[in-house]
Amino acid sequence: MSENETARSLAVDALTRVAGGAYSNLQLEKIIDRSSLNDADRRLLTNLVYGTIQHQLTLEYYLDAFVKPNQKLQPWVKMTLLVALYQMLYLDRVPNWAIFDEAIQLAKERGHEGIRRFVTGVLHAVDREGVPDVSQIADPTERLSVTYSMPQWLVTTLQQQLGEAKTESILKTINQPAAQSVRVNTAVTTVDAAIQALEAVGYTVDVSTVSGDGLRVDGHPANHSELFENGQLTIQDESAMLPVEALQVQPGDQVLDACAAPGGKTTQIAAALDPQAGGQVTALDLHAKKVKLIAQNAARLRVADRVNAMALDARKVDDEFADDTFDKILVDAPCSGIGLVRRKPEIRYDKTPEDSQHLQKIQLAILDAVSKKLKPQGLLVYSTCTILDTENADVVASFLKTHPNFEAVRVTTTRNVKADRTTDTLSIYPDDFDTDGFFVSALRRKA
């Protein structure tokens, strides 16, 4: 195997690109598809990439102790060192000499002699002196930020929203691996039949405690299964299934999915519709390429006969639809995605409070535009995959203030999640059920 094809060198490549703005999951897919790695090395590569990103602020804090202040490192050099530190501190199967050997070899092959000496010196100093003790950081916010690798503004925001104990509980869980969950496509099979079929081919299966058609599966990637291929199930997080449950879709409903790509929720809506009764879901996305994805998902899940996917900005629904057209509307709004940090760990480093404020304006504009298309007594569900009030409770409050013809109603879900909550809205935090973070609200148009 060439130098370019070791798991560690490919991890450095992926991380360097992610640092430049690429998505970790897409980079990994591309690199794995092009590589000749065996299963064990693919798993190692995935672990190195996600683990390094998840613990990036912690690892950078450690590295800073061994690098001169203001010393500028080339991105690939920095990533070579962070990957080595991650292996030394978080993985226990590889001895330090082997980690050093490969990192130094990489520095030698990709850089000049000065870089090789620098990398060698840093790694030996870490081995000799150990890394600084994070618990000695005096400022409590900085200490939490470095310990759990979460930007300080997010730590502060969550503390203001939820208090210190809940914030730390969330931070403790976000760097754990995400569970593999699937939604059974009830348009073509049943939950019981899907469980039997998965167990028959070696998967361990648990029924979701969160969503009615959700399963947690352990074993091979679920999208490699025959059930995925033939449309009996799809990959979807358990909490991501709740907005559609809250929509209470009836077989003959006309439904608008205003921000639909890649179509997970569209096809979930479609599974509850009956085309014989006239049920249809109209799925919108800004980009034609993403509309194709919705159509492909609908075809694989065998619900294309009840899905109408079209390229349209949800803020411009006046161009296509008359008022009072839809029985139900789902706005699964574009958001900061902070609830997805387990699956997209880099998302926490890319966002700012200003991003959240900007997204709020877009979210309100979408709600304002689509609300006119809902029939009287119709239900509008607004959801996000973030855990920030700016884009959740604040948006709902602002919308209701300017739309007196709407009222908040209590979100209901199949498994009656968080039955003891005191709010009409439903907030799922990453530590509640070890799922993605999600927010769901239900708004009824008055008669």
Short mmCIF file of C-alpha atoms in Angstrom, two decimals:
data_model
loop_
_atom_site.label_atom_id
_atom_site.label_comp_id
_atom_site.label_asym_id
_atom_site.label_seq_id
_atom_site.Cartn_x
_atom_site.Cartn_y
_atom_site.Cartn_z
CA MET A 1 0.00 0.00 0.00
CA SER A 2 1.38 3.41 -0.96
CA GLU A 3 1.83 6.26 1.49
CA ASN A 4 -1.23 7.94 0.00
CA GLU A 5 -3.43 5.01 0.91
CA THR A 6 -2.85 4.55 4.62
CA ALA A 7 -5.83 5.35 6.82
CA ARG A 8 -3.84 8.00 8.69
CA SER A 9 -2.59 9.85 5.62
CA LEU A 10 -6.07 9.77 4.08
CA ALA A 11 -7.46 11.12 7.36
CA VAL A 12 -5.02 14.05 7.10
CA ASP A 13 -6.25 14.68 3.52
CA ALA A 14 -9.91 14.61 4.57
CA LEU A 15 -9.38 16.84 7.60
CA THR A 16 -7.37 19.38 5.60
CA ARG A 17 -10.27 19.66 3.14
CA VAL A 18 -12.85 19.91 5.93
CA ALA A 19 -10.78 22.72 7.47
CA GLY A 20 -11.10 24.42 4.07
CA GLY A 21 -14.89 24.22 4.18
CA ALA A 22 -15.75 20.73 2.87
CA TYR A 23 -18.30 18.47 4.62
CA SER A 24 -16.75 15.63 6.60
CA ASN A 25 -19.30 13.00 5.57
CA LEU A 26 -18.96 13.81 1.84
CA GLN A 27 -15.16 13.89 2.03
CA LEU A 28 -15.09 10.52 3.75
CA GLU A 29 -17.43 8.98 1.19
CA LYS A 30 -15.28 10.26 -1.70
CA ILE A 31 -12.01 9.11 -0.15
CA ILE A 32 -13.34 5.68 0.82
CA ASP A 33 -14.81 5.16 -2.67
CA ARG A 34 -11.46 5.98 -4.30
CA SER A 35 -9.26 4.06 -1.88
CA SER A 36 -8.32 0.39 -1.69
CA LEU A 37 -8.62 0.24 2.11
CA ASN A 38 -9.88 -2.94 3.76
CA ASP A 39 -12.81 -2.87 6.23
CA ALA A 40 -10.63 -2.41 9.32
CA ASP A 41 -8.73 0.51 7.75
CA ARG A 42 -11.98 2.12 6.56
CA ARG A 43 -13.27 2.01 10.13
CA LEU A 44 -9.97 3.46 11.38
CA LEU A 45 -10.12 6.25 8.78
CA THR A 46 -13.69 7.12 9.81
CA ASN A 47 -12.73 7.09 13.48
CA LEU A 48 -9.69 9.32 12.90
CA VAL A 49 -11.64 11.89 10.89
CA TYR A 50 -14.70 12.15 13.11
CA GLY A 51 -12.74 11.76 16.35
CA THR A 52 -10.27 14.51 15.45
CA ILE A 53 -13.09 16.89 14.47
CA GLN A 54 -15.16 16.06 17.57
CA HIS A 55 -12.23 16.81 19.88
CA GLN A 56 -10.64 19.55 17.77
CA LEU A 57 -10.69 22.40 20.31
CA THR A 58 -9.29 20.09 22.99
CA LEU A 59 -6.55 18.82 20.67
CA GLU A 60 -5.68 22.36 19.55
CA TYR A 61 -5.40 23.42 23.20
CA TYR A 62 -2.93 20.57 23.80
CA LEU A 63 -0.97 21.33 20.62
CA ASP A 64 -0.69 25.05 21.46
CA ALA A 65 1.39 24.11 24.52
CA PHE A 66 4.10 22.73 22.19
CA VAL A 67 4.03 25.33 19.42
CA LYS A 68 5.46 28.84 19.67
CA PRO A 69 2.81 31.59 19.99
CA ASN A 70 1.81 32.92 16.56
CA GLN A 71 3.68 30.12 14.78
CA LYS A 72 1.71 29.53 11.57
CA LEU A 73 1.39 25.87 10.59
CA GLN A 74 0.43 24.69 7.14
CA PRO A 75 -3.04 23.08 7.38
CA TRP A 76 -1.79 19.57 6.52
CA VAL A 77 1.03 19.83 9.10
CA LYS A 78 -1.42 20.87 11.79
CA MET A 79 -3.79 18.02 10.85
CA THR A 80 -0.91 15.51 10.89
CA LEU A 81 -0.18 16.53 14.48
CA LEU A 82 -3.85 16.61 15.56
CA VAL A 83 -4.46 13.11 14.14
CA ALA A 84 -1.38 11.82 15.98
CA LEU A 85 -2.53 13.47 19.23
CA TYR A 86 -6.03 12.04 18.81
CA GLN A 87 -4.60 8.53 18.41
CA MET A 88 -2.27 8.94 21.40
CA LEU A 89 -4.95 10.28 23.74
CA TYR A 90 -8.22 8.68 22.63
CA LEU A 91 -7.28 5.36 21.02
CA ASP A 92 -5.41 2.64 22.85
CA ARG A 93 -4.61 -0.04 20.29
CA VAL A 94 -1.67 1.61 18.55
CA PRO A 95 1.61 2.14 20.45
CA ASN A 96 3.07 5.65 20.45
CA TRP A 97 6.16 4.62 18.49
CA ALA A 98 3.96 3.48 15.59
CA ILE A 99 1.92 6.71 15.68
CA PHE A 100 5.14 8.78 15.70
CA ASP A 101 6.69 6.72 12.94
CA GLU A 102 3.82 7.25 10.53
CA ALA A 103 3.35 10.96 11.32
CA ILE A 104 7.08 11.61 10.87
CA GLN A 105 7.13 9.62 7.63
CA LEU A 106 4.21 11.66 6.35
CA ALA A 107 5.99 14.91 7.26
CA LYS A 108 9.11 13.68 5.47
CA GLU A 109 7.28 12.69 2.27
CA ARG A 110 5.06 15.75 2.02
CA GLY A 111 7.29 18.47 3.42
CA HIS A 112 10.93 19.46 3.74
CA GLU A 113 13.49 18.47 6.37
CA GLY A 114 12.53 21.39 8.64
CA ILE A 115 8.91 20.18 8.80
CA ARG A 116 10.04 16.62 9.54
CA ARG A 117 12.21 17.88 12.42
CA PHE A 118 9.40 20.08 13.76
CA VAL A 119 6.83 17.24 13.75
CA THR A 120 9.37 14.90 15.38
CA GLY A 121 10.18 17.47 18.06
CA VAL A 122 6.52 18.19 18.92
CA LEU A 123 5.56 14.51 19.19
CA HIS A 124 8.55 13.61 21.36
CA ALA A 125 7.89 16.61 23.62
CA VAL A 126 4.24 15.51 24.05
CA ASP A 127 5.41 11.98 24.86
CA ARG A 128 7.96 13.27 27.36
CA GLU A 129 5.96 16.01 29.11
CA GLY A 130 2.32 14.96 28.68
CA VAL A 131 -0.48 17.33 27.69
CA PRO A 132 -1.69 20.22 29.89
CA ASP A 133 -4.50 19.53 32.38
CA VAL A 134 -7.76 21.01 31.05
CA SER A 135 -9.27 21.07 34.56
CA GLN A 136 -6.73 23.78 35.50
CA ILE A 137 -8.29 26.32 33.09
CA ALA A 138 -9.49 29.10 35.39
CA ASP A 139 -12.39 30.50 33.35
CA PRO A 140 -15.37 28.08 33.70
CA THR A 141 -16.78 28.79 30.23
CA GLU A 142 -13.41 28.30 28.56
CA ARG A 143 -12.90 25.13 30.60
CA LEU A 144 -16.19 23.63 29.35
CA SER A 145 -15.42 24.80 25.82
CA VAL A 146 -12.01 23.10 25.75
CA THR A 147 -13.10 19.99 27.68
CA TYR A 148 -15.99 19.20 25.31
CA SER A 149 -14.70 21.00 22.22
CA MET A 150 -17.66 23.35 21.89
CA PRO A 151 -17.17 27.05 20.96
CA GLN A 152 -17.60 29.37 23.93
CA TRP A 153 -20.53 31.29 22.44
CA LEU A 154 -22.49 28.05 22.15
CA VAL A 155 -21.66 27.02 25.72
CA THR A 156 -22.84 30.43 26.97
CA THR A 157 -26.00 30.38 24.83
CA LEU A 158 -27.00 26.92 26.05
CA GLN A 159 -26.32 27.87 29.66
CA GLN A 160 -28.58 30.93 29.32
CA GLN A 161 -31.33 28.79 27.75
CA LEU A 162 -31.10 25.62 29.81
CA GLY A 163 -28.95 26.18 32.87
CA GLU A 164 -25.50 24.80 33.66
CA ALA A 165 -26.45 21.21 34.57
CA LYS A 166 -28.45 20.54 31.37
CA THR A 167 -25.78 22.23 29.23
CA GLU A 168 -23.03 20.02 30.65
CA SER A 169 -25.23 16.95 30.19
CA ILE A 170 -25.64 17.83 26.49
CA LEU A 171 -21.91 18.53 26.09
CA LYS A 172 -21.03 15.15 27.63
CA THR A 173 -23.07 13.29 25.00
CA ILE A 174 -22.32 15.15 21.76
CA ASN A 175 -18.97 13.47 21.14
CA GLN A 176 -20.40 9.96 21.53
CA PRO A 177 -21.00 8.00 18.31
CA ALA A 178 -24.43 8.46 16.75
CA ALA A 179 -26.69 5.40 16.82
CA GLN A 180 -27.68 3.93 13.46
CA SER A 181 -31.40 4.40 13.03
CA VAL A 182 -33.81 3.65 10.21
CA ARG A 183 -37.45 4.36 9.40
CA VAL A 184 -39.56 1.45 8.25
CA ASN A 185 -41.46 2.35 5.08
CA THR A 186 -45.00 1.43 6.10
CA ALA A 187 -46.20 2.07 2.54
CA VAL A 188 -44.73 -1.33 1.58
CA THR A 189 -44.09 -3.31 4.80
CA THR A 190 -44.68 -3.40 8.55
CA VAL A 191 -42.35 -2.69 11.46
CA ASP A 192 -42.57 -6.34 12.62
CA ALA A 193 -41.75 -7.70 9.16
CA ALA A 194 -38.78 -5.34 8.83
CA ILE A 195 -37.43 -6.40 12.24
CA GLN A 196 -37.66 -10.10 11.29
CA ALA A 197 -35.97 -9.51 7.92
CA LEU A 198 -33.11 -7.49 9.47
CA GLU A 199 -32.52 -10.00 12.27
CA ALA A 200 -32.51 -12.84 9.73
CA VAL A 201 -29.44 -11.32 8.05
CA GLY A 202 -27.55 -10.64 11.27
CA TYR A 203 -28.56 -7.17 12.43
CA THR A 204 -29.30 -6.48 16.10
CA VAL A 205 -32.55 -4.48 16.16
CA ASP A 206 -34.23 -2.39 18.86
CA VAL A 207 -37.59 -0.69 18.47
CA SER A 208 -37.27 3.10 18.83
CA THR A 209 -38.56 4.58 22.06
CA VAL A 210 -38.87 7.93 20.26
CA SER A 211 -40.63 7.38 16.92
CA GLY A 212 -43.41 5.04 15.84
CA ASP A 213 -41.76 3.62 12.71
CA GLY A 214 -38.15 3.95 13.88
CA LEU A 215 -35.65 1.17 14.60
CA ARG A 216 -32.10 1.23 15.96
CA VAL A 217 -29.95 -1.25 14.10
CA ASP A 218 -26.48 -2.52 14.87
CA GLY A 219 -24.32 -4.39 12.39
CA HIS A 220 -23.36 -3.46 8.83
CA PRO A 221 -24.34 -0.06 7.41
CA ALA A 222 -28.12 -0.25 6.98
CA ASN A 223 -27.95 1.28 3.50
CA HIS A 224 -26.08 -1.86 2.36
CA SER A 225 -29.06 -4.05 3.31
CA GLU A 226 -31.50 -5.60 0.86
CA LEU A 227 -34.35 -3.88 2.71
CA PHE A 228 -32.81 -0.49 1.92
CA GLU A 229 -32.27 -1.44 -1.72
CA ASN A 230 -35.87 -2.51 -2.21
CA GLY A 231 -37.37 0.47 -0.41
CA GLN A 232 -38.59 -1.20 2.78
CA LEU A 233 -36.56 1.16 4.97
CA THR A 234 -34.59 4.38 4.79
CA ILE A 235 -31.92 6.00 6.92
CA GLN A 236 -33.43 8.62 9.25
CA ASP A 237 -32.71 9.75 12.78
CA GLU A 238 -35.41 8.90 15.32
CA SER A 239 -36.06 12.52 16.33
CA ALA A 240 -36.18 13.58 12.66
CA MET A 241 -39.32 11.44 12.27
CA LEU A 242 -41.26 13.46 14.86
CA PRO A 243 -42.21 16.54 12.75
CA VAL A 244 -44.19 14.34 10.34
CA GLU A 245 -45.83 12.48 13.23
CA ALA A 246 -46.88 15.90 14.58
CA LEU A 247 -48.46 16.71 11.20
CA GLN A 248 -51.14 14.00 11.77
CA VAL A 249 -51.39 13.24 8.05
CA GLN A 250 -54.69 11.73 6.85
CA PRO A 251 -54.87 9.51 3.73
CA GLY A 252 -56.57 12.11 1.51
CA ASP A 253 -54.62 15.18 2.64
CA GLN A 254 -53.01 17.71 0.33
CA VAL A 255 -49.67 18.37 2.05
CA LEU A 256 -46.92 20.91 1.33
CA ASP A 257 -43.37 20.02 2.38
CA ALA A 258 -41.86 23.47 1.96
CA CYS A 259 -38.13 22.70 2.48
CA ALA A 260 -38.01 19.08 1.41
CA ALA A 261 -34.60 17.87 0.14
CA PRO A 262 -33.33 15.18 0.30
CA GLY A 263 -36.84 13.86 0.90
CA GLY A 264 -36.72 11.88 4.15
CA LYS A 265 -39.75 13.66 5.58
CA THR A 266 -41.46 13.90 2.17
CA THR A 267 -41.43 10.12 1.81
CA GLN A 268 -42.55 9.72 5.43
CA ILE A 269 -45.56 11.96 4.65
CA ALA A 270 -46.16 10.02 1.43
CA ALA A 271 -46.25 6.70 3.31
CA ALA A 272 -49.29 7.99 5.25
CA LEU A 273 -51.14 9.14 2.11
CA ASP A 274 -53.49 7.18 -0.13
CA PRO A 275 -53.37 8.24 -3.78
CA GLN A 276 -56.75 6.55 -4.30
CA ALA A 277 -58.19 9.03 -1.79
CA GLY A 278 -56.46 11.92 -3.60
CA GLY A 279 -53.64 12.29 -1.09
CA GLN A 280 -50.52 14.04 -2.38
CA VAL A 281 -47.45 15.76 -0.99
CA THR A 282 -45.92 18.67 -2.91
CA ALA A 283 -42.20 18.85 -2.08
CA LEU A 284 -40.24 22.04 -2.70
CA ASP A 285 -36.54 22.78 -2.82
CA LEU A 286 -34.55 25.71 -4.13
CA HIS A 287 -32.22 23.62 -6.30
CA ALA A 288 -33.16 21.41 -9.25
CA LYS A 289 -30.37 18.96 -8.36
CA LYS A 290 -31.88 18.44 -4.90
CA VAL A 291 -35.37 18.05 -6.36
CA LYS A 292 -33.98 15.09 -8.33
CA LEU A 293 -32.81 13.59 -5.01
CA ILE A 294 -36.35 13.86 -3.62
CA ALA A 295 -37.73 12.13 -6.73
CA GLN A 296 -35.10 9.38 -6.51
CA ASN A 297 -35.89 8.75 -2.84
CA ALA A 298 -39.63 8.64 -3.60
CA ALA A 299 -39.01 6.13 -6.41
CA ARG A 300 -36.81 3.87 -4.26
CA LEU A 301 -39.41 3.90 -1.47
CA ARG A 302 -42.18 3.23 -4.00
CA VAL A 303 -44.25 6.32 -3.14
CA ALA A 304 -43.58 8.36 -6.30
CA ASP A 305 -47.29 8.20 -7.22
CA ARG A 306 -48.10 10.53 -4.32
CA VAL A 307 -45.10 12.91 -4.49
CA ASN A 308 -44.92 16.03 -6.64
CA ALA A 309 -41.36 17.40 -6.34
CA MET A 310 -40.61 20.82 -7.77
CA ALA A 311 -37.86 23.45 -7.73
CA LEU A 312 -39.21 26.52 -5.94
CA ASP A 313 -38.09 28.87 -3.19
CA ALA A 314 -40.64 28.39 -0.40
CA ARG A 315 -40.73 32.17 0.02
CA LYS A 316 -42.21 32.40 -3.50
CA VAL A 317 -45.16 30.01 -3.14
CA ASP A 318 -47.46 32.82 -4.33
CA ASP A 319 -46.02 32.22 -7.82
CA GLU A 320 -47.44 28.68 -7.94
CA PHE A 321 -50.25 28.11 -5.44
CA ALA A 322 -53.55 29.73 -4.58
CA ASP A 323 -54.34 30.58 -0.98
CA ASP A 324 -56.12 27.90 1.10
CA THR A 325 -54.67 25.04 -1.00
CA PHE A 326 -53.19 22.65 1.58
CA ASP A 327 -54.63 20.69 4.52
CA LYS A 328 -51.20 20.36 6.17
CA ILE A 329 -47.89 22.19 5.73
CA LEU A 330 -44.48 21.14 6.99
CA VAL A 331 -41.73 23.76 7.28
CA ASP A 332 -38.61 21.81 8.26
CA ALA A 333 -36.67 25.01 8.02
CA PRO A 334 -33.08 25.71 6.97
CA CYS A 335 -31.25 26.16 10.27
CA SER A 336 -27.86 26.16 11.98
CA GLY A 337 -28.06 22.39 12.49
CA ILE A 338 -26.54 22.46 15.98
CA GLY A 339 -28.67 19.43 16.90
CA LEU A 340 -26.71 17.33 14.40
CA VAL A 341 -23.24 17.70 15.97
CA ARG A 342 -22.91 13.94 16.51
CA ARG A 343 -23.30 13.26 12.79
CA LYS A 344 -21.72 16.47 11.45
CA PRO A 345 -19.17 17.36 14.14
CA GLU A 346 -17.61 20.28 12.24
CA ILE A 347 -20.94 22.17 12.24
CA ARG A 348 -20.22 23.61 15.71
CA TYR A 349 -17.07 25.41 14.49
CA ASP A 350 -18.66 26.91 11.37
CA LYS A 351 -21.53 28.80 12.99
CA THR A 352 -21.79 32.19 14.70
CA PRO A 353 -24.59 33.93 16.64
CA GLU A 354 -25.00 36.20 13.60
CA ASP A 355 -25.70 33.13 11.42
CA SER A 356 -28.53 32.17 13.76
CA GLN A 357 -30.04 35.68 13.64
CA HIS A 358 -29.81 35.69 9.82
CA LEU A 359 -31.47 32.26 9.60
CA GLN A 360 -34.31 33.48 11.84
CA LYS A 361 -35.21 36.08 9.18
CA ILE A 362 -35.31 33.39 6.48
CA GLN A 363 -37.36 31.07 8.70
CA LEU A 364 -39.93 33.80 9.40
CA ALA A 365 -40.12 34.75 5.72
CA ILE A 366 -40.86 31.11 4.78
CA LEU A 367 -43.52 30.78 7.48
CA ASP A 368 -45.15 34.04 6.43
CA ALA A 369 -45.28 32.99 2.76
CA VAL A 370 -46.58 29.44 3.21
CA SER A 371 -49.08 30.25 5.99
CA LYS A 372 -51.44 31.83 3.44
CA LYS A 373 -51.60 28.54 1.54
CA LEU A 374 -53.02 26.60 4.50
CA LYS A 375 -56.76 25.95 4.64
CA PRO A 376 -58.71 27.23 7.66
CA GLN A 377 -58.38 24.66 10.49
CA GLY A 378 -55.28 23.30 8.75
CA LEU A 379 -52.13 22.38 10.64
CA LEU A 380 -48.68 23.88 10.04
CA VAL A 381 -45.70 22.14 11.66
CA TYR A 382 -42.51 24.19 12.02
CA SER A 383 -39.39 22.19 12.87
CA THR A 384 -35.61 22.53 12.92
CA CYS A 385 -32.61 20.35 13.69
CA THR A 386 -31.10 22.98 15.96
CA ILE A 387 -31.33 23.49 19.74
CA LEU A 388 -31.05 27.29 19.75
CA ASP A 389 -34.07 29.32 20.92
CA THR A 390 -33.23 32.03 18.35
CA GLU A 391 -34.37 29.68 15.58
CA ASN A 392 -36.98 27.76 17.59
CA ALA A 393 -39.18 29.21 20.34
CA ASP A 394 -38.33 32.80 19.31
CA VAL A 395 -39.43 32.14 15.72
CA VAL A 396 -42.74 30.63 16.82
CA ALA A 397 -43.42 33.52 19.21
CA SER A 398 -42.58 36.09 16.54
CA PHE A 399 -44.78 34.35 13.93
CA LEU A 400 -47.79 34.14 16.28
CA LYS A 401 -47.40 37.80 17.20
CA THR A 402 -47.73 38.87 13.55
CA HIS A 403 -50.29 36.19 12.53
CA PRO A 404 -53.26 36.41 14.91
CA ASN A 405 -55.18 33.98 12.64
CA PHE A 406 -52.89 31.18 13.94
CA GLU A 407 -52.73 29.52 17.35
CA ALA A 408 -50.18 27.15 18.91
CA VAL A 409 -51.44 23.64 19.60
CA ARG A 410 -49.70 20.91 21.55
CA VAL A 411 -47.37 18.72 19.49
CA THR A 412 -48.51 15.10 19.58
CA THR A 413 -46.34 12.16 18.53
CA THR A 414 -46.95 8.42 18.18
CA ARG A 415 -45.05 7.49 21.34
CA ASN A 416 -46.17 10.61 23.25
CA VAL A 417 -42.55 11.75 23.70
CA LYS A 418 -41.92 13.97 26.75
CA ALA A 419 -45.54 13.65 27.87
CA ASP A 420 -44.81 15.60 31.06
CA ARG A 421 -43.49 18.75 29.35
CA THR A 422 -45.16 22.06 30.12
CA THR A 423 -44.82 23.52 26.59
CA ASP A 424 -46.93 23.01 23.45
CA THR A 425 -43.68 22.80 21.49
CA LEU A 426 -41.42 19.75 21.69
CA SER A 427 -37.65 20.13 22.15
CA ILE A 428 -35.45 17.05 21.88
CA TYR A 429 -31.88 17.54 23.12
CA PRO A 430 -29.00 15.20 22.18
CA ASP A 431 -28.77 13.86 25.76
CA ASP A 432 -32.52 13.08 26.09
CA PHE A 433 -32.60 9.88 24.02
CA ASP A 434 -29.13 9.81 22.39
CA THR A 435 -30.63 11.10 19.14
CA ASP A 436 -30.15 14.25 17.09
CA GLY A 437 -31.41 17.47 18.66
CA PHE A 438 -34.75 18.61 17.19
CA PHE A 439 -37.47 21.20 17.71
CA VAL A 440 -41.10 20.69 16.69
CA SER A 441 -44.03 23.10 16.94
CA ALA A 442 -47.63 22.83 15.68
CA LEU A 443 -49.66 25.87 14.59
CA ARG A 444 -53.34 25.72 13.63
CA ARG A 445 -54.99 28.24 11.36
CA LYS A 446 -58.14 29.50 13.03
CA ALA A 447 -61.49 29.07 11.28
#
